mmCIF file of C-alpha atoms in Angstrom:
data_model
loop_
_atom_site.group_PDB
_atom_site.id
_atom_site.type_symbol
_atom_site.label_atom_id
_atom_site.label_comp_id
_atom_site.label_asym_id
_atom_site.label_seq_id
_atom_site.Cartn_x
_atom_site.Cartn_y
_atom_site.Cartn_z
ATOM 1 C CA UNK A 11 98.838 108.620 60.251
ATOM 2 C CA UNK A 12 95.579 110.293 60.392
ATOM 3 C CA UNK A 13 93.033 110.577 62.783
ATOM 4 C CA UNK A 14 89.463 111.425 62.439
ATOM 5 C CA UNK A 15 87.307 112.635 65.751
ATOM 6 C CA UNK A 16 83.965 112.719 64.772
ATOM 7 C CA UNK A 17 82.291 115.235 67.584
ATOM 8 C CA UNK A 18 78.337 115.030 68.039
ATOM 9 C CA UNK A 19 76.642 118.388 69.132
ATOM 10 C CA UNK A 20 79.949 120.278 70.136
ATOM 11 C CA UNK A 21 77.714 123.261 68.712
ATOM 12 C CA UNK A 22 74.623 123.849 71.208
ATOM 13 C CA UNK A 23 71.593 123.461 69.694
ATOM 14 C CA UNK A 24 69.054 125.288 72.228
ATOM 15 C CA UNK A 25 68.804 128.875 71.206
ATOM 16 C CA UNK A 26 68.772 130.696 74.678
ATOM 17 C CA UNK A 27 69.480 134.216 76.297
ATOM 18 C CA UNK A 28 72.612 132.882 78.221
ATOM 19 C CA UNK A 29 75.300 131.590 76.252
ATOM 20 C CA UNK A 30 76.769 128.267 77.080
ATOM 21 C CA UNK A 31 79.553 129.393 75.447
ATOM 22 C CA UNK A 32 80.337 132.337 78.024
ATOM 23 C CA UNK A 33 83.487 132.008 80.121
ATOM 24 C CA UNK A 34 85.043 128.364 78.052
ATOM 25 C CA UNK A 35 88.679 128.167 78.414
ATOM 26 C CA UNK A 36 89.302 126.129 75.013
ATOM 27 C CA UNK A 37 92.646 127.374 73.662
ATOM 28 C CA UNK A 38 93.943 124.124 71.629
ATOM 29 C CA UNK A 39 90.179 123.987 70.200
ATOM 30 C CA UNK A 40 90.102 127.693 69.170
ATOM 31 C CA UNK A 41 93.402 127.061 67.923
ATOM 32 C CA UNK A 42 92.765 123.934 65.871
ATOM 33 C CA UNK A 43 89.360 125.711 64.673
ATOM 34 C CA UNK A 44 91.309 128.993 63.718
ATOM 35 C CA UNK A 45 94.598 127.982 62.082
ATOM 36 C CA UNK A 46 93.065 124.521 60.302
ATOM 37 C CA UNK A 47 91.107 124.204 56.839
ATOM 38 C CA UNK A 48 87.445 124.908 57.764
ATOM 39 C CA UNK A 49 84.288 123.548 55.205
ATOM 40 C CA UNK A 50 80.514 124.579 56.484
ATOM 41 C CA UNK A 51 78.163 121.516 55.935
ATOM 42 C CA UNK A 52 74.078 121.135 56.593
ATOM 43 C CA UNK A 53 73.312 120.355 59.925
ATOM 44 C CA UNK A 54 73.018 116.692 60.113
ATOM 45 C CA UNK A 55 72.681 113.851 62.904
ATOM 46 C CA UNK A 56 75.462 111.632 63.356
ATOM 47 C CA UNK A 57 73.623 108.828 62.413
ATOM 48 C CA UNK A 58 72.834 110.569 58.840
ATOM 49 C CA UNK A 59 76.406 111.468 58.579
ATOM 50 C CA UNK A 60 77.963 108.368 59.277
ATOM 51 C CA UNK A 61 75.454 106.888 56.293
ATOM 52 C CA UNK A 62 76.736 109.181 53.784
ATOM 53 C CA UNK A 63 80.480 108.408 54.838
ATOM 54 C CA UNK A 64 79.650 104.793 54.374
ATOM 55 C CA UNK A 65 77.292 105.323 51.507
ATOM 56 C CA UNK A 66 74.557 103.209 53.399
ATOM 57 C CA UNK A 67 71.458 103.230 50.918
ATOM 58 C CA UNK A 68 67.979 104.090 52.387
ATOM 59 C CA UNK A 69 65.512 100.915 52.060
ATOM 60 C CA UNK A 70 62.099 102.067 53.221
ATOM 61 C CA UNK A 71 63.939 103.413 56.148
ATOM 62 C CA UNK A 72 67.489 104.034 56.661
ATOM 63 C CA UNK A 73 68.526 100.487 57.831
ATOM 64 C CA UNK A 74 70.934 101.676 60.828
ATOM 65 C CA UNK A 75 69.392 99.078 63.138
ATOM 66 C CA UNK A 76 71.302 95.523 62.048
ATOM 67 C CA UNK A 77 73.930 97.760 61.672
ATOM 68 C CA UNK A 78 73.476 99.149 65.246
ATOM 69 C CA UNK A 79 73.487 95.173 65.973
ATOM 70 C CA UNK A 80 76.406 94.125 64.025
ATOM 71 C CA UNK A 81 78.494 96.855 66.069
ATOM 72 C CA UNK A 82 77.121 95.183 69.687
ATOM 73 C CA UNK A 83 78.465 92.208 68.693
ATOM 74 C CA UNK A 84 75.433 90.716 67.753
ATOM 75 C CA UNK A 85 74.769 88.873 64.685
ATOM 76 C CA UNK A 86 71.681 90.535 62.369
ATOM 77 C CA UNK A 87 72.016 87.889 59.636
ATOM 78 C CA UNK A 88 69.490 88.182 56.891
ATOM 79 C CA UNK A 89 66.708 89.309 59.067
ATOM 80 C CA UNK A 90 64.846 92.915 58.990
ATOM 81 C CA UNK A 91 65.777 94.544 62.243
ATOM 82 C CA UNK A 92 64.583 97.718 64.420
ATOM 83 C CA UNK A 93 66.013 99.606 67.380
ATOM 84 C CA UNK A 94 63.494 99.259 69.515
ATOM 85 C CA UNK A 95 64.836 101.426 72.811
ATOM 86 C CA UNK A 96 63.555 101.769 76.139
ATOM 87 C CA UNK A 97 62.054 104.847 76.788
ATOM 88 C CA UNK A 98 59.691 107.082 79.647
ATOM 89 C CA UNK A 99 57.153 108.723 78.433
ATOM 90 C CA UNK A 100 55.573 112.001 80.479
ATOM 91 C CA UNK A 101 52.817 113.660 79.689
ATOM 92 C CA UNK A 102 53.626 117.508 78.789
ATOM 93 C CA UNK A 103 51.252 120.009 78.973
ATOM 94 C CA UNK A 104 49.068 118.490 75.866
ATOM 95 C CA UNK A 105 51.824 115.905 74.774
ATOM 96 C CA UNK A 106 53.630 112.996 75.609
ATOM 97 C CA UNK A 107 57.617 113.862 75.895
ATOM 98 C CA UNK A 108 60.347 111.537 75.356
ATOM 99 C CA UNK A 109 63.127 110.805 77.967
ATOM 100 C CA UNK A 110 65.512 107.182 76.960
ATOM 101 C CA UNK A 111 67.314 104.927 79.227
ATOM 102 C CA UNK A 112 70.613 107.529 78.588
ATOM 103 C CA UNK A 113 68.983 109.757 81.607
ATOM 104 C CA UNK A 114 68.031 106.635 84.329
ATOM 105 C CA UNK A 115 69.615 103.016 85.239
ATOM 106 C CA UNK A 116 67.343 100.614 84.105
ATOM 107 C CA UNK A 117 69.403 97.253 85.336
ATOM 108 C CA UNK A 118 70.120 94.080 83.444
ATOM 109 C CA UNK A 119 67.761 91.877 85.129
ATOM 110 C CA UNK A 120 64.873 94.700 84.578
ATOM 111 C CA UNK A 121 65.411 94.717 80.765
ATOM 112 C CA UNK A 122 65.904 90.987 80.965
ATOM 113 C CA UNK A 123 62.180 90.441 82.592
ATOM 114 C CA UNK A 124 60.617 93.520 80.510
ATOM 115 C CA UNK A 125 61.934 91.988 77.014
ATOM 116 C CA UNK A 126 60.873 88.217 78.632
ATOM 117 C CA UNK A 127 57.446 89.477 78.925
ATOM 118 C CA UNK A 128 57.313 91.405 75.416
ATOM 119 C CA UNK A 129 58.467 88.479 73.558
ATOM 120 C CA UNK A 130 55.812 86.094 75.362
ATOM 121 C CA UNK A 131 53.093 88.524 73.890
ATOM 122 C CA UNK A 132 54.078 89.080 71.148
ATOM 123 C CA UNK A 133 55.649 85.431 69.763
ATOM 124 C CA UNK A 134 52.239 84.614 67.386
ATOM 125 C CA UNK A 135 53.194 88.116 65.738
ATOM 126 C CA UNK A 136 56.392 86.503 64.732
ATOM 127 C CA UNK A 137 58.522 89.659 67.114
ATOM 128 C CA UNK A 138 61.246 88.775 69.178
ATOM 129 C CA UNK A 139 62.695 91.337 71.271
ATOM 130 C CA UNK A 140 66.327 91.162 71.860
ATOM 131 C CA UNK A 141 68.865 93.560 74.992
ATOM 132 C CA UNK A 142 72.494 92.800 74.053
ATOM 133 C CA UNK A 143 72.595 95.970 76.928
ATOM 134 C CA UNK A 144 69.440 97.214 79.563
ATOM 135 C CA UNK A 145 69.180 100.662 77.408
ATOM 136 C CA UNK A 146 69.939 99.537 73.998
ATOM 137 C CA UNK A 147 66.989 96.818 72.723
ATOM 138 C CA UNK A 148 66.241 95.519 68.920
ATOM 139 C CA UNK A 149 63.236 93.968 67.235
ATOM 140 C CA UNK A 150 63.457 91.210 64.730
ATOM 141 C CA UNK A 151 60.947 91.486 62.207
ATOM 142 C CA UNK A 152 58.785 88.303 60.157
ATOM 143 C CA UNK A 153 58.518 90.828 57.326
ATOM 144 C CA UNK A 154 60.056 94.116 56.139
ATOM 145 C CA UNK A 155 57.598 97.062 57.501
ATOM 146 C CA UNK A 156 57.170 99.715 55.055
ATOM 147 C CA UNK A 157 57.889 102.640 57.406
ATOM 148 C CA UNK A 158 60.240 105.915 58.035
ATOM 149 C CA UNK A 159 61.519 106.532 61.345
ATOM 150 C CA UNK A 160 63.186 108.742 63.572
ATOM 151 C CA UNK A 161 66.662 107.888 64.946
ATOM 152 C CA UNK A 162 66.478 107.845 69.163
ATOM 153 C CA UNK A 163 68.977 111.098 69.692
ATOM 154 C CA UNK A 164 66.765 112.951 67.800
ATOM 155 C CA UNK A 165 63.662 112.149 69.487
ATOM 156 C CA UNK A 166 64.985 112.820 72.843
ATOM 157 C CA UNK A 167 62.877 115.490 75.000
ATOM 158 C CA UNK A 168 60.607 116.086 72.153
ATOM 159 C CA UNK A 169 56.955 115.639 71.252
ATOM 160 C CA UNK A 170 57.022 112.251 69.843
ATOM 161 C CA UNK A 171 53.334 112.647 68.041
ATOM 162 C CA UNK A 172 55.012 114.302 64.950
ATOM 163 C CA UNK A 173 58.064 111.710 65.373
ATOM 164 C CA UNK A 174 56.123 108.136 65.242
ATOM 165 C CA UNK A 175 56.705 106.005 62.013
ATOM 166 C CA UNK A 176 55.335 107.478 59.230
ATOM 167 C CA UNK A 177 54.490 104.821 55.501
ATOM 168 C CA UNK A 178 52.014 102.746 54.551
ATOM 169 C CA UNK A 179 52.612 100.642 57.662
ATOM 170 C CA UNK A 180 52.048 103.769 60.038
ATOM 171 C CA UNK A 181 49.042 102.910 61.534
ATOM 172 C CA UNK A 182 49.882 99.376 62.422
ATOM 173 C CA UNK A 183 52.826 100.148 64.177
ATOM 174 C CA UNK A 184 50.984 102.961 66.280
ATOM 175 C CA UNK A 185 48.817 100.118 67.362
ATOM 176 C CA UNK A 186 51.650 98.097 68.292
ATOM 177 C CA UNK A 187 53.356 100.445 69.969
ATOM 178 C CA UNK A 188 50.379 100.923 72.021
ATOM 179 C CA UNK A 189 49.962 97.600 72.988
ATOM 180 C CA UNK A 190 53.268 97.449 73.651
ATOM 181 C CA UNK A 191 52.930 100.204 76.198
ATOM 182 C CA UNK A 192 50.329 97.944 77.657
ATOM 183 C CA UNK A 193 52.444 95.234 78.103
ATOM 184 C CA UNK A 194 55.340 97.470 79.992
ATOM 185 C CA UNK A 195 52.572 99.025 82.184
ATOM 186 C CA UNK A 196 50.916 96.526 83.652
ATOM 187 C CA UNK A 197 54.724 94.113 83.987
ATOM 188 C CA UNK A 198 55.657 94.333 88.238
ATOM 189 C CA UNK A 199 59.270 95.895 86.828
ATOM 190 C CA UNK A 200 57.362 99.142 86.321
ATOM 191 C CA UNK A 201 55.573 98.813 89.004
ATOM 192 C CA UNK A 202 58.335 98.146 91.368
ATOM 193 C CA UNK A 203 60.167 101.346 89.604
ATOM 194 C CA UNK A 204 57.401 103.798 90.138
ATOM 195 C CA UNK A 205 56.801 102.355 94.072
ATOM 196 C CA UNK A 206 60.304 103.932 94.715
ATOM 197 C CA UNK A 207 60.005 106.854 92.604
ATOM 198 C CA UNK A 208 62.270 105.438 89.616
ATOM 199 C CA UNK A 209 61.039 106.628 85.665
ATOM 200 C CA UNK A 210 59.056 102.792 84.549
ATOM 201 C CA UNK A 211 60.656 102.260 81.086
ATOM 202 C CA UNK A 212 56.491 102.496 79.808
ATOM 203 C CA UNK A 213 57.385 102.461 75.911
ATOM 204 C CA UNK A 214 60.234 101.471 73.555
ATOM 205 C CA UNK A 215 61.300 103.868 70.509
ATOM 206 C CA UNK A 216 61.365 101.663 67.060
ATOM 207 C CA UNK A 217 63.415 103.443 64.460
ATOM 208 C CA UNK A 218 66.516 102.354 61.730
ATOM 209 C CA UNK A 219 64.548 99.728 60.162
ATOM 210 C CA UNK A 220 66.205 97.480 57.608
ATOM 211 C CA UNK A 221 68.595 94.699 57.167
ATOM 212 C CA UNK A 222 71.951 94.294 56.071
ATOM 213 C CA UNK A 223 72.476 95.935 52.589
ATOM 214 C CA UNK A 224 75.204 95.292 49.740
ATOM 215 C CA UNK A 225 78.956 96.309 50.025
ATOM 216 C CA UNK A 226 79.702 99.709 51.678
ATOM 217 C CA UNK A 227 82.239 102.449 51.316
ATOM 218 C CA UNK A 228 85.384 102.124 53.412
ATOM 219 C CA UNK A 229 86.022 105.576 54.286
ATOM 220 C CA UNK A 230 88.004 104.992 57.398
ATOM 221 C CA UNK A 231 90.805 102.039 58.095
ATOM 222 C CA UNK A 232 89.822 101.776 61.572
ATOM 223 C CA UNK A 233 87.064 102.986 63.667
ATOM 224 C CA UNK A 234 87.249 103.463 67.503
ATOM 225 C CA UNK A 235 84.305 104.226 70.141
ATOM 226 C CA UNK A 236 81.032 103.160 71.776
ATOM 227 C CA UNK A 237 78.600 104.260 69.089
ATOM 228 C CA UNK A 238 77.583 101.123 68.157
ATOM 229 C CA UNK A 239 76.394 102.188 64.716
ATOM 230 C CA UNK A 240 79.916 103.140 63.677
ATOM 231 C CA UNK A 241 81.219 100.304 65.005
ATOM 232 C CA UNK A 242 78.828 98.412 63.077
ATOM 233 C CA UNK A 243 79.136 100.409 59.681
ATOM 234 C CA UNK A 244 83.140 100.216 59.874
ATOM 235 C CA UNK A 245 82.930 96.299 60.401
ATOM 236 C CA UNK A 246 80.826 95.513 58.121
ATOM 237 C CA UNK A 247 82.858 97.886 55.570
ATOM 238 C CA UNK A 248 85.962 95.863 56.666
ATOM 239 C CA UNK A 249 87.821 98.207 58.450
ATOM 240 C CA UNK A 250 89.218 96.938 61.957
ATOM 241 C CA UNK A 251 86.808 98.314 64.993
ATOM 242 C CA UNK A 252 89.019 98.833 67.851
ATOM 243 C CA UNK A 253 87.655 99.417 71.921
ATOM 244 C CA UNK A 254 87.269 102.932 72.995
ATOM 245 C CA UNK A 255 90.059 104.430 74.934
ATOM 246 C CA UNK A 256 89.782 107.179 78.039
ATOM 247 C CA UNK A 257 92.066 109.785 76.411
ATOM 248 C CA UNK A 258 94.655 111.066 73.248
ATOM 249 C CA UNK A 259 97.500 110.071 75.542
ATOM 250 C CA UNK A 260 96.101 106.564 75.726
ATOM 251 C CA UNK A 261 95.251 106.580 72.127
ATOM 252 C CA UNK A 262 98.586 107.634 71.005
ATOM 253 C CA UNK A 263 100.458 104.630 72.948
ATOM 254 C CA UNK A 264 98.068 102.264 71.353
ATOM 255 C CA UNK A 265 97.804 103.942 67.480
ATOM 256 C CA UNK A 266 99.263 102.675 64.216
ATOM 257 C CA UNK A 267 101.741 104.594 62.379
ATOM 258 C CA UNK A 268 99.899 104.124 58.949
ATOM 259 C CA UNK A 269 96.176 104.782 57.453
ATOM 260 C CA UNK A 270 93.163 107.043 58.595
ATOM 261 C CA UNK A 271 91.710 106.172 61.966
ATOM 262 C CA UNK A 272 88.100 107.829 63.213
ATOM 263 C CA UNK A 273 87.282 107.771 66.358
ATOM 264 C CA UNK A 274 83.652 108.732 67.924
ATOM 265 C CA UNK A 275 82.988 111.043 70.662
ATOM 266 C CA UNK A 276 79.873 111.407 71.993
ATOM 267 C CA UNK A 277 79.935 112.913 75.491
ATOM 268 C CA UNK A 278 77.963 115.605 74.069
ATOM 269 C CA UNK A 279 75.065 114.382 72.768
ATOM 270 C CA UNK A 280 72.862 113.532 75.722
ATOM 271 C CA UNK A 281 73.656 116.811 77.842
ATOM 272 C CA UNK A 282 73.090 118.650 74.580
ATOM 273 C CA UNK A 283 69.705 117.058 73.423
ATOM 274 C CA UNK A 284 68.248 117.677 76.952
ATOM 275 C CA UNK A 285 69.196 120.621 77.180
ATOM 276 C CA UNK A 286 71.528 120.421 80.524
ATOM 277 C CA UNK A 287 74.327 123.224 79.787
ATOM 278 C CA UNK A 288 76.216 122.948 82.772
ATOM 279 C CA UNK A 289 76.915 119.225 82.095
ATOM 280 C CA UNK A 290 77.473 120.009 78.239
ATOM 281 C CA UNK A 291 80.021 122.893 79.261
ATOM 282 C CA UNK A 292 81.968 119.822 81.427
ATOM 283 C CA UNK A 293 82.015 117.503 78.425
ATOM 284 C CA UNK A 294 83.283 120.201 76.668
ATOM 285 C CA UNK A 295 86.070 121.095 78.773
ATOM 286 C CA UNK A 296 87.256 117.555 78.899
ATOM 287 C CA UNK A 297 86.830 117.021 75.285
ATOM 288 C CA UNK A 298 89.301 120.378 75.128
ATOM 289 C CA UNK A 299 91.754 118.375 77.894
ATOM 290 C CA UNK A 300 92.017 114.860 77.159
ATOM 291 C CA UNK A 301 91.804 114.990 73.243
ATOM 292 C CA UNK A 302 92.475 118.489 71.442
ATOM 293 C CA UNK A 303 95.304 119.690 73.408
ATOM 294 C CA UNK A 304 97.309 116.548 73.492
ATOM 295 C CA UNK A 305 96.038 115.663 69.722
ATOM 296 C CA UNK A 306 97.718 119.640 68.542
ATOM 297 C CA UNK A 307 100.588 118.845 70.713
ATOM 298 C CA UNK A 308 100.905 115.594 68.516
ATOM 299 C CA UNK A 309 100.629 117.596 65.514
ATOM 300 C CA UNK A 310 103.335 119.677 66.339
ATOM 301 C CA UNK A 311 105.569 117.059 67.255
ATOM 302 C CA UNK A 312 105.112 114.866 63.815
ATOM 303 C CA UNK A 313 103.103 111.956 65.906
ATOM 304 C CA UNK A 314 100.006 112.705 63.865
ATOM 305 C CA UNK A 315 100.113 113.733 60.144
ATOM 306 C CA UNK A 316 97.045 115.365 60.105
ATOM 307 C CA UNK A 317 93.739 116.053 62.422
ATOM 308 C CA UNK A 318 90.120 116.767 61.275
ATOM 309 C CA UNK A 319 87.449 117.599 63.491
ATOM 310 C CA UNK A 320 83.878 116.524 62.304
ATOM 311 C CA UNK A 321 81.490 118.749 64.103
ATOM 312 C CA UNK A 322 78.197 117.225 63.325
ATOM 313 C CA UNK A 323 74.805 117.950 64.872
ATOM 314 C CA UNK A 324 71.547 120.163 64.976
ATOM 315 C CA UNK A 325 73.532 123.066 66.115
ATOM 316 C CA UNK A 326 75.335 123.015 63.079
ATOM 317 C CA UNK A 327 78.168 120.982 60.421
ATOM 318 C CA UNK A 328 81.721 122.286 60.195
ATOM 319 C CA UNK A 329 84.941 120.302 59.394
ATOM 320 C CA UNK A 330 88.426 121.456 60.126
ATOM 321 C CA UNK A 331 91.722 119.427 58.513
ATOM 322 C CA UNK A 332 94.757 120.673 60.692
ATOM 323 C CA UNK A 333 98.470 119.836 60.024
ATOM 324 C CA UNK A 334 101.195 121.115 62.155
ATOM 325 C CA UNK A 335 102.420 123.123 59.696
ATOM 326 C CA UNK A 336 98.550 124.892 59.653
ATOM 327 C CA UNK A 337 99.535 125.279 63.879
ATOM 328 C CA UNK A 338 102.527 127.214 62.682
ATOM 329 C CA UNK A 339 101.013 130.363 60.809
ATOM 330 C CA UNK A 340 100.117 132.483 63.368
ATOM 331 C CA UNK A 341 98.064 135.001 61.603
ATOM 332 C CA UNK A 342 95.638 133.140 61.413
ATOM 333 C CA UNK A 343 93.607 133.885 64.568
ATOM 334 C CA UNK A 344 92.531 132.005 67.491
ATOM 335 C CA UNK A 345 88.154 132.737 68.200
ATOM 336 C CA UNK A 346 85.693 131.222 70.365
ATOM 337 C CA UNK A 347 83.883 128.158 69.976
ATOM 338 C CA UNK A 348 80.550 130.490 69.665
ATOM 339 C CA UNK A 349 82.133 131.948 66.638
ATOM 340 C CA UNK A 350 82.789 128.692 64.633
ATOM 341 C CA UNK A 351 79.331 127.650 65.170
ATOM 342 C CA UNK A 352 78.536 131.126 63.830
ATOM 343 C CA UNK A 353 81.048 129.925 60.433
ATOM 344 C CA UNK A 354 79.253 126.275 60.283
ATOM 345 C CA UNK A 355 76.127 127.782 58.702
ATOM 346 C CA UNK A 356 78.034 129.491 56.276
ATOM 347 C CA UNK A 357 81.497 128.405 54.300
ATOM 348 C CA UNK A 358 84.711 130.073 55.706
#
């Protein structure tokens, strides 16, 4: 059996005078990165990344959201879809800056009275909000809008001027998003939030539009995780989608003995798009604990056939096959994680 971990932003993306990198303990990582089968790739989102695997075909947009939808366990029918997230937005020093519901609790009876109150303005418009969860929300289109957007995790503590939809249908959707920060304003949620010093969820982030296309790729016989677009994706390939699990250990009691099984990580991305290194460096180390050294350790035993690492992200694309015959030629040497971000812009 083979198992995929696909691994958001385990490069750093934030060019900075201290390393982030400085004083890791990662042996099985350096291990798996030094003595495996390594192939440099363009730095690329997840979200992007998971649409090539699956050969998802851009519409106007790429249609991630139903998908998004499908993997909540909702049901996106024939209908055009966006992710429509809660977000803050903070003024900068000339610009508005994005923060999403990743960084603050908004709770289920918030979202619940914040949709409530979008979808009783907005009903003539033919809109209808939906929260399957308080920080993930969708928007169910009357019509197709002919617009590009820009997935959420990418967006995150950035400008979002240069980032708004972008087609023929731009300037519409500015105005609605406007209004729609009108709406979430003025709504006592916000109000209450601010009163007791709490981030108001003031705007929503609209990106992944589409619907459900034709038959996809089926890359992966099972896909495991949280990341509701892979989920979705691998269902609606017609692969199994399986719950997410805490560790390898777990995952090993639990795995089949045939086929390829990915499995999505994504600790990573929030400390990493923000910025926070400490908290990055702690996903790291845990990532390096409870899934690369007991995942080599299956390797060498003959539990696992073969592991490949999918580092994907703006800090750079590298993917490493390992076999536990690969863990057995010593010569080829162990180096830091700094040093295989160093190989992903380049081919080893």
């Amino acid at each position: 059996m083979n198992v995929h971990l696909v691994l958001p932003d385990l490069f750093w993306p934030h060019p900075q005078a201290d390393s982030p990198y400085a004083g890791l303990e990662l042996p099985a990582l350096e291990l798996v990165c030094g003595r495996g089968r390594r192939t440099a790739g363009s730095a690329l989102a997840v979200e992007d990344w998971l649409a090539e695997r699956y050969g998802l075909e851009r519409q106007t947009d790429l249609p991630l959201a139903p998908y998004s939808l499908l993997g909540e366990g909702g049901d996106p029918g024939d209908a055009h879809w966006l992710r429509a997230d809660p977000c803050h937005l903070r003024l900068g020093t000339d610009h508005l800056v994005l923060t999403d519901a990743a960084t603050f609790t908004l709770a289920a009876d918030e979202a619940d009275a914040l949709v409530a109150a979008l979808n009783g303005h907005f009903a003539a418009d033919g809109l209808e909000f939906r929260a399957p969860r308080p920080d993930r929300w969708y928007l169910r289109l009357a019509a197709a809008p002919d617009i590009t957007t820009t997935p959420l995790a990418q967006a995150r503590a950035r400008s979002v001027d240069p980032l708004l939809p972008r087609g023929a249908d731009a300037r519409a959707w500015h105005a609605r998003l406007n209004e729609i920060q009108m709406v979430l304003h003025a709504h006592p949620v916000n109000e209450a939030r601010e009163a007791r010093g709490a981030p108001p969820a003031n705007s929503v982030w609209v990106w992944g539009a589409g619907r459900i296309a034709g038959a996809l790729a089926r890359p992966f016989a099972r896909m495991r995780g949280a990341e509701p677009v892979a989920l979705g994706l691998a269902k609606a390939s017609g692969a199994a989608v399986l719950p997410p699990v805490d560790d390898a250990r777990a995952w090993l009691g639990t795995a089949g003995r045939d086929g390829i099984e990915a499995i999505v990580l994504d600790a990573l991305r929030v400390p990493a798009a923000y910025g926070d290194a400490p908290v990055w460096r702690e996903a790291v180390t845990a990532l390096e604990l409870h899934w690369i050294a007991p995942l080599a350790e299956a390797l060498r035993q003959g539990r696992v056939g073969m592991l490949t690492l999918h580092a994907v992200g703006a800090g750079g694309a590298l993917q490493v096959e390992v076999t536990g015959q690969d863990l057995r030629y010593f010569w080829r040497r162990r180096r830091p994680l700094a040093t295989w971000q160093a190989a992903a812009a380049a081919p080893a």
